[in-house]
Amino acid sequence: MDECTPSRLPSSCFVVVPAYNEAPRIGRTLENLLQVASSIVVVDDGSADNTAEVALRYPVWLLRHPVNLGAGAATQTGITFSVRREAQFVATFDADGQHQPHDLLVLFQTLCEANADIVFGSRFLGQAIDMPFHRKLMLKVASLAAYLLCGLYVTDVTTGLRMMNSSAAKQIQITMNRFEHPIDLLHQIKRKRLRFVEAPATILYSQDSLTKGQRTGDVFRLGLRILAERVMR
Amino acid sequence: MNLFQMVFVPLCTLAALHSLVRLRRGQTGWLAGWFWFAVWAGGAAVIAYPPITSAVAGTFGISRGTDFVLYLLSLGLLLFLRIFYNRYRRLENVVTQLAREMAISKASSDFSKHL
């Protein structure tokens, strides 16, 4: 089998799963993820429920933030940990079951064949099952805002499905802790001249993910936070 | 003297005196003590006699004293906003780094259960 198209990810590919109050969902997510990955890092971002206890039933690394810091901080914690464990590749994967584990293999193949530093899984190049119209509109606005702010156009800026090589993982330092971190990531990709590509991914919307996910008003909050970060620093 | 002056001139004067008392008792540093004394005493003076601001504004080529005060306040607030935003971000980064190191240092012992 070609080294770019393995049936499972190599153990040097760490999959970071940031999780906040995901106890009802994370067990199934990890079961599915373990079919394609062996090095999984769950970052429990100060959950109030038993997310950590559920995660510990599986053969994964568990990192626990003592307080809730946000998805960006949890993602960076997982990346930092993976880099210290000498990961060759680092992927990020949402804990709520929206992503399909086999898409990680597509990302790995794309990263390998395109000789890129980072690859984003895009629901607009793949499939977004049961995505409401307002969510689609919100994501389009976010992509446009990201283009205006960073000068990089990605079809799916808020995707939690990404994979990067060790060089990119070492260079990226996400400092925006909460939901605005994808813009921070894009900004760093641009500033550090990392090569990025997009690959098709499938996102499955459920009632749970819609309730817990970003809301339309978040786009405006995101805009304000990014503007403050750019103007005030 | 109008109602505003009757209320705020004594209040500002008391605040200025209070700053001096705190300075004398050593409850505040000399810079902070004199700064706040100047702020409150200046406030009392311009409320009691508003043409002072116009006179000062005139030396900078601004016709109205209220405009001059407004410009100063706007610029001062923007400066403080920027300073405090950066301090807040630094503090946030320190807290995040601390939580991150705690999480990473504890990770090994959790994973060892599966080894």
Short mmCIF file of C-alpha atoms in Angstrom, two decimals:
data_model
loop_
_atom_site.label_atom_id
_atom_site.label_comp_id
_atom_site.label_asym_id
_atom_site.label_seq_id
_atom_site.Cartn_x
_atom_site.Cartn_y
_atom_site.Cartn_z
CA MET A 1 0.00 0.00 0.00
CA ASP A 2 1.20 3.49 -0.89
CA GLU A 3 2.59 5.37 2.10
CA CYS A 4 0.17 8.21 1.33
CA THR A 5 -2.90 5.96 1.42
CA PRO A 6 -2.70 3.82 4.56
CA SER A 7 -5.75 2.01 5.94
CA ARG A 8 -4.93 3.49 9.37
CA LEU A 9 -3.05 6.59 10.40
CA PRO A 10 0.52 5.92 11.56
CA SER A 11 1.13 6.06 15.31
CA SER A 12 3.24 9.17 14.74
CA CYS A 13 0.05 10.98 13.69
CA PHE A 14 -1.54 12.38 16.84
CA VAL A 15 -5.24 13.25 16.71
CA VAL A 16 -6.21 16.07 19.10
CA VAL A 17 -9.81 16.04 20.30
CA PRO A 18 -10.75 19.19 22.26
CA ALA A 19 -13.77 18.42 24.43
CA TYR A 20 -16.00 20.52 26.65
CA ASN A 21 -19.04 18.90 28.28
CA GLU A 22 -19.08 16.11 25.70
CA ALA A 23 -19.75 13.15 28.02
CA PRO A 24 -22.83 11.91 26.09
CA ARG A 25 -21.00 11.99 22.74
CA ILE A 26 -17.28 11.48 23.26
CA GLY A 27 -17.43 7.71 23.85
CA ARG A 28 -18.91 7.05 20.41
CA THR A 29 -16.53 9.57 18.82
CA LEU A 30 -13.49 7.81 20.33
CA GLU A 31 -14.78 4.35 19.38
CA ASN A 32 -15.05 5.48 15.75
CA LEU A 33 -11.76 7.36 15.85
CA LEU A 34 -9.86 4.36 17.21
CA GLN A 35 -10.70 2.50 13.99
CA VAL A 36 -8.32 4.76 12.08
CA ALA A 37 -5.98 6.27 14.69
CA SER A 38 -3.91 4.93 17.56
CA SER A 39 -2.46 8.13 19.05
CA ILE A 40 -5.41 10.14 20.29
CA VAL A 41 -5.13 13.11 22.64
CA VAL A 42 -8.35 14.18 24.34
CA VAL A 43 -8.13 17.65 25.89
CA ASP A 44 -10.88 18.06 28.46
CA ASP A 45 -11.34 21.80 28.64
CA GLY A 46 -12.57 22.06 32.23
CA SER A 47 -15.82 20.18 31.60
CA ALA A 48 -18.47 20.24 34.31
CA ASP A 49 -19.70 16.77 33.35
CA ASN A 50 -17.79 13.46 33.29
CA THR A 51 -16.19 13.89 29.86
CA ALA A 52 -12.78 12.97 31.30
CA GLU A 53 -14.06 9.82 33.01
CA VAL A 54 -15.68 8.62 29.78
CA ALA A 55 -12.51 9.37 27.78
CA LEU A 56 -10.38 7.41 30.24
CA ARG A 57 -12.27 4.21 29.34
CA TYR A 58 -10.42 4.29 26.01
CA PRO A 59 -6.71 3.95 25.21
CA VAL A 60 -6.12 7.65 24.69
CA TRP A 61 -4.01 10.38 26.21
CA LEU A 62 -6.12 12.58 28.46
CA LEU A 63 -5.15 16.15 29.25
CA ARG A 64 -7.35 18.14 31.61
CA HIS A 65 -7.50 21.90 31.81
CA PRO A 66 -8.27 22.83 35.43
CA VAL A 67 -10.61 25.57 34.16
CA ASN A 68 -12.50 26.17 30.92
CA LEU A 69 -10.26 28.16 28.59
CA GLY A 70 -11.90 27.66 25.19
CA ALA A 71 -11.58 25.54 22.07
CA GLY A 72 -8.53 27.44 20.81
CA ALA A 73 -6.62 26.92 24.04
CA ALA A 74 -7.58 23.24 24.18
CA THR A 75 -6.48 22.72 20.58
CA GLN A 76 -3.12 24.37 21.24
CA THR A 77 -2.63 22.28 24.39
CA GLY A 78 -3.12 19.14 22.32
CA ILE A 79 -0.75 20.38 19.61
CA THR A 80 1.93 21.31 22.16
CA PHE A 81 1.62 17.92 23.84
CA SER A 82 1.83 16.10 20.49
CA VAL A 83 4.92 18.05 19.45
CA ARG A 84 6.61 17.16 22.76
CA ARG A 85 5.79 13.49 22.09
CA GLU A 86 7.59 13.91 18.75
CA ALA A 87 4.51 13.57 16.56
CA GLN A 88 5.22 13.68 12.83
CA PHE A 89 1.67 14.76 12.06
CA VAL A 90 -0.99 16.42 14.21
CA ALA A 91 -4.70 16.36 13.37
CA THR A 92 -7.60 18.05 15.11
CA PHE A 93 -11.01 16.42 15.34
CA ASP A 94 -14.22 17.63 17.02
CA ALA A 95 -15.53 15.60 19.95
CA ASP A 96 -19.21 15.95 19.13
CA GLY A 97 -19.35 13.29 16.43
CA GLN A 98 -19.79 15.71 13.51
CA HIS A 99 -16.69 14.45 11.72
CA GLN A 100 -16.15 11.15 9.97
CA PRO A 101 -12.93 9.39 11.06
CA HIS A 102 -12.21 8.18 7.53
CA ASP A 103 -11.88 11.79 6.42
CA LEU A 104 -8.64 11.83 8.42
CA LEU A 105 -7.22 9.36 5.92
CA VAL A 106 -8.25 11.70 3.09
CA LEU A 107 -6.54 14.58 4.88
CA PHE A 108 -3.41 12.48 5.38
CA GLN A 109 -3.36 11.54 1.72
CA THR A 110 -3.87 15.16 0.64
CA LEU A 111 -1.15 16.41 2.97
CA CYS A 112 1.22 13.77 1.69
CA GLU A 113 0.48 14.12 -2.03
CA ALA A 114 0.20 17.92 -2.12
CA ASN A 115 3.38 18.27 -0.06
CA ALA A 116 1.56 20.84 2.06
CA ASP A 117 2.15 21.91 5.66
CA ILE A 118 -1.48 21.96 6.69
CA VAL A 119 -4.75 20.69 5.26
CA PHE A 120 -8.27 21.78 6.18
CA GLY A 121 -11.24 19.45 5.85
CA SER A 122 -13.97 21.43 4.07
CA ARG A 123 -17.65 20.62 4.23
CA PHE A 124 -18.16 22.81 1.14
CA LEU A 125 -15.83 20.63 -0.93
CA GLY A 126 -17.37 17.50 0.53
CA GLN A 127 -20.77 17.10 2.16
CA ALA A 128 -22.65 18.87 4.92
CA ILE A 129 -25.54 16.62 5.87
CA ASP A 130 -28.60 18.39 7.31
CA MET A 131 -26.83 21.75 7.50
CA PRO A 132 -29.39 24.51 8.12
CA PHE A 133 -29.39 27.45 5.68
CA HIS A 134 -28.55 30.05 8.35
CA ARG A 135 -25.50 28.01 9.37
CA LYS A 136 -24.33 27.86 5.77
CA LEU A 137 -24.76 31.62 5.45
CA MET A 138 -22.88 32.18 8.71
CA LEU A 139 -19.94 30.09 7.49
CA LYS A 140 -19.82 31.96 4.18
CA VAL A 141 -19.72 35.28 6.03
CA ALA A 142 -16.96 33.92 8.28
CA SER A 143 -14.92 32.84 5.24
CA LEU A 144 -15.32 36.27 3.68
CA ALA A 145 -14.31 37.97 6.94
CA ALA A 146 -11.27 35.70 7.19
CA TYR A 147 -10.29 36.64 3.64
CA LEU A 148 -10.60 40.35 4.40
CA LEU A 149 -8.64 40.02 7.65
CA CYS A 150 -5.96 37.51 6.64
CA GLY A 151 -5.84 37.69 2.87
CA LEU A 152 -6.38 33.92 2.63
CA TYR A 153 -9.54 32.37 1.28
CA VAL A 154 -10.66 29.05 2.66
CA THR A 155 -14.07 27.63 1.90
CA ASP A 156 -14.59 26.37 5.46
CA VAL A 157 -12.78 28.57 7.93
CA THR A 158 -14.35 27.21 11.13
CA THR A 159 -13.70 23.56 10.42
CA GLY A 160 -12.39 21.56 13.34
CA LEU A 161 -10.98 18.91 11.01
CA ARG A 162 -7.38 19.73 10.14
CA MET A 163 -4.06 18.00 9.79
CA MET A 164 -0.57 19.47 9.81
CA ASN A 165 2.96 18.19 9.59
CA SER A 166 5.42 18.48 12.49
CA SER A 167 7.04 21.58 11.04
CA ALA A 168 3.71 23.45 10.99
CA ALA A 169 2.75 22.08 14.42
CA LYS A 170 5.97 23.47 15.88
CA GLN A 171 5.48 26.88 14.30
CA ILE A 172 1.81 27.40 15.09
CA GLN A 173 1.00 28.97 18.44
CA ILE A 174 -2.71 29.67 18.81
CA THR A 175 -3.05 32.51 21.30
CA MET A 176 -6.73 33.30 20.82
CA ASN A 177 -8.41 30.98 23.25
CA ARG A 178 -11.99 30.82 22.16
CA PHE A 179 -14.09 30.45 19.02
CA GLU A 180 -12.04 33.04 17.14
CA HIS A 181 -9.00 30.76 17.02
CA PRO A 182 -9.48 29.67 13.35
CA ILE A 183 -8.76 33.25 12.28
CA ASP A 184 -5.64 33.25 14.47
CA LEU A 185 -4.59 30.03 12.80
CA LEU A 186 -5.11 31.45 9.30
CA HIS A 187 -3.21 34.58 10.23
CA GLN A 188 -0.25 32.46 11.34
CA ILE A 189 -0.39 30.36 8.20
CA LYS A 190 -0.12 33.56 6.18
CA ARG A 191 2.59 35.14 8.36
CA LYS A 192 4.74 32.01 8.54
CA ARG A 193 4.18 31.25 4.86
CA LEU A 194 2.92 27.73 5.46
CA ARG A 195 1.57 25.84 2.49
CA PHE A 196 -2.08 24.96 3.00
CA VAL A 197 -4.66 23.06 0.98
CA GLU A 198 -8.24 21.98 1.49
CA ALA A 199 -9.67 18.49 1.21
CA PRO A 200 -13.29 17.34 1.04
CA ALA A 201 -14.86 16.32 4.33
CA THR A 202 -18.28 15.20 5.49
CA ILE A 203 -19.96 16.97 8.38
CA LEU A 204 -23.00 15.41 9.94
CA TYR A 205 -25.33 17.85 11.69
CA SER A 206 -27.35 16.47 14.55
CA GLN A 207 -29.69 18.20 16.99
CA ASP A 208 -26.92 17.97 19.61
CA SER A 209 -24.28 19.60 17.45
CA LEU A 210 -26.68 22.33 16.38
CA THR A 211 -27.56 23.12 19.98
CA LYS A 212 -23.96 23.14 21.12
CA GLY A 213 -22.31 24.63 18.05
CA GLN A 214 -21.67 28.23 17.10
CA ARG A 215 -24.62 30.53 16.74
CA THR A 216 -25.26 33.12 14.05
CA GLY A 217 -24.55 35.96 16.49
CA ASP A 218 -21.11 34.46 17.11
CA VAL A 219 -19.99 35.72 13.69
CA PHE A 220 -20.44 39.30 14.87
CA ARG A 221 -18.76 38.60 18.21
CA LEU A 222 -15.95 36.93 16.31
CA GLY A 223 -15.58 40.02 14.12
CA LEU A 224 -15.38 42.30 17.16
CA ARG A 225 -12.82 40.11 18.91
CA ILE A 226 -10.61 39.95 15.84
CA LEU A 227 -10.91 43.68 15.27
CA ALA A 228 -9.94 44.38 18.90
CA GLU A 229 -6.97 42.04 18.56
CA ARG A 230 -5.79 43.77 15.39
CA VAL A 231 -6.37 47.34 16.51
CA MET A 232 -5.33 47.20 20.14
CA ARG A 233 -2.13 45.19 19.98
CA MET B 1 -23.28 79.72 41.05
CA ASN B 2 -25.59 77.10 39.48
CA LEU B 3 -26.76 73.80 41.01
CA PHE B 4 -24.09 71.71 39.28
CA GLN B 5 -21.34 73.96 40.62
CA MET B 6 -22.87 73.94 44.10
CA VAL B 7 -22.76 70.13 44.17
CA PHE B 8 -19.55 69.31 42.31
CA VAL B 9 -17.15 72.05 43.40
CA PRO B 10 -17.33 70.95 47.09
CA LEU B 11 -17.20 67.26 46.07
CA CYS B 12 -14.08 67.75 43.95
CA THR B 13 -12.48 69.89 46.65
CA LEU B 14 -13.12 67.18 49.26
CA ALA B 15 -11.69 64.55 46.91
CA ALA B 16 -8.57 66.68 46.37
CA LEU B 17 -8.13 67.10 50.14
CA HIS B 18 -8.66 63.39 50.63
CA SER B 19 -5.83 62.69 48.16
CA LEU B 20 -3.53 64.94 50.19
CA VAL B 21 -4.54 63.23 53.45
CA ARG B 22 -3.82 59.79 51.95
CA LEU B 23 -0.47 61.05 50.70
CA ARG B 24 0.41 62.47 54.13
CA ARG B 25 -0.55 59.19 55.85
CA GLY B 26 1.57 57.23 53.40
CA GLN B 27 -1.45 55.33 52.06
CA THR B 28 -0.51 56.18 48.49
CA GLY B 29 2.66 56.86 46.51
CA TRP B 30 3.77 60.43 45.90
CA LEU B 31 3.09 60.27 42.17
CA ALA B 32 -0.43 58.85 42.58
CA GLY B 33 -1.16 61.24 45.46
CA TRP B 34 -0.16 64.37 43.58
CA PHE B 35 -1.73 63.13 40.30
CA TRP B 36 -5.14 62.65 41.88
CA PHE B 37 -4.83 65.88 43.84
CA ALA B 38 -4.18 67.69 40.53
CA VAL B 39 -7.11 65.93 38.82
CA TRP B 40 -9.63 66.78 41.55
CA ALA B 41 -8.32 70.30 42.20
CA GLY B 42 -8.28 71.00 38.45
CA GLY B 43 -11.82 69.62 38.19
CA ALA B 44 -13.01 71.89 41.00
CA ALA B 45 -11.33 74.89 39.37
CA VAL B 46 -12.78 74.39 35.88
CA ILE B 47 -16.26 73.67 37.24
CA ALA B 48 -16.14 76.77 39.42
CA TYR B 49 -14.75 78.94 36.63
CA PRO B 50 -15.41 77.35 33.17
CA PRO B 51 -13.59 80.03 31.10
CA ILE B 52 -10.31 78.49 32.34
CA THR B 53 -10.72 75.62 29.83
CA SER B 54 -11.36 78.05 27.00
CA ALA B 55 -8.25 79.98 27.91
CA VAL B 56 -6.14 76.83 27.91
CA ALA B 57 -7.82 75.59 24.70
CA GLY B 58 -7.05 78.92 23.03
CA THR B 59 -3.33 78.42 23.55
CA PHE B 60 -3.65 75.17 21.51
CA GLY B 61 -5.70 76.85 18.80
CA ILE B 62 -9.00 75.24 19.87
CA SER B 63 -11.86 77.69 20.21
CA ARG B 64 -14.06 75.92 22.77
CA GLY B 65 -12.87 74.64 26.13
CA THR B 66 -15.35 71.75 26.11
CA ASP B 67 -13.90 70.54 22.79
CA PHE B 68 -10.42 70.64 24.29
CA VAL B 69 -11.52 68.57 27.32
CA LEU B 70 -13.34 66.12 25.02
CA TYR B 71 -10.27 65.61 22.81
CA LEU B 72 -8.04 65.04 25.81
CA LEU B 73 -10.46 62.57 27.38
CA SER B 74 -10.96 60.63 24.11
CA LEU B 75 -7.24 60.28 23.48
CA GLY B 76 -6.54 59.43 27.13
CA LEU B 77 -9.26 56.75 27.19
CA LEU B 78 -8.01 55.19 23.95
CA LEU B 79 -4.49 55.05 25.36
CA PHE B 80 -5.68 53.44 28.61
CA LEU B 81 -7.91 51.02 26.68
CA ARG B 82 -4.95 49.86 24.63
CA ILE B 83 -2.69 49.52 27.66
CA PHE B 84 -5.27 47.53 29.61
CA TYR B 85 -6.23 45.35 26.63
CA ASN B 86 -2.60 44.33 26.24
CA ARG B 87 -2.26 43.69 29.96
CA TYR B 88 -5.43 41.58 29.87
CA ARG B 89 -4.11 39.56 26.90
CA ARG B 90 -0.76 38.98 28.61
CA LEU B 91 -2.52 37.84 31.76
CA GLU B 92 -4.81 35.56 29.73
CA ASN B 93 -1.77 34.04 28.01
CA VAL B 94 -0.03 33.44 31.34
CA VAL B 95 -3.11 31.73 32.82
CA THR B 96 -3.52 29.63 29.67
CA GLN B 97 0.14 28.63 29.71
CA LEU B 98 -0.11 27.65 33.37
CA ALA B 99 -3.24 25.55 32.78
CA ARG B 100 -1.60 23.98 29.71
CA GLU B 101 1.54 22.96 31.59
CA MET B 102 -0.58 21.52 34.42
CA ALA B 103 -2.62 19.51 31.90
CA ILE B 104 0.46 18.21 30.08
CA SER B 105 2.39 17.28 33.22
CA LYS B 106 -0.59 15.27 34.50
CA ALA B 107 -1.21 13.54 31.17
CA SER B 108 1.46 10.86 31.56
CA SER B 109 0.02 9.41 34.73
CA ASP B 110 -3.48 9.19 33.23
CA PHE B 111 -2.26 7.40 30.10
CA SER B 112 -0.09 4.95 32.04
CA LYS B 113 -3.27 3.13 33.16
CA HIS B 114 -3.63 1.84 29.62
CA LEU B 115 -0.02 0.76 29.18
#
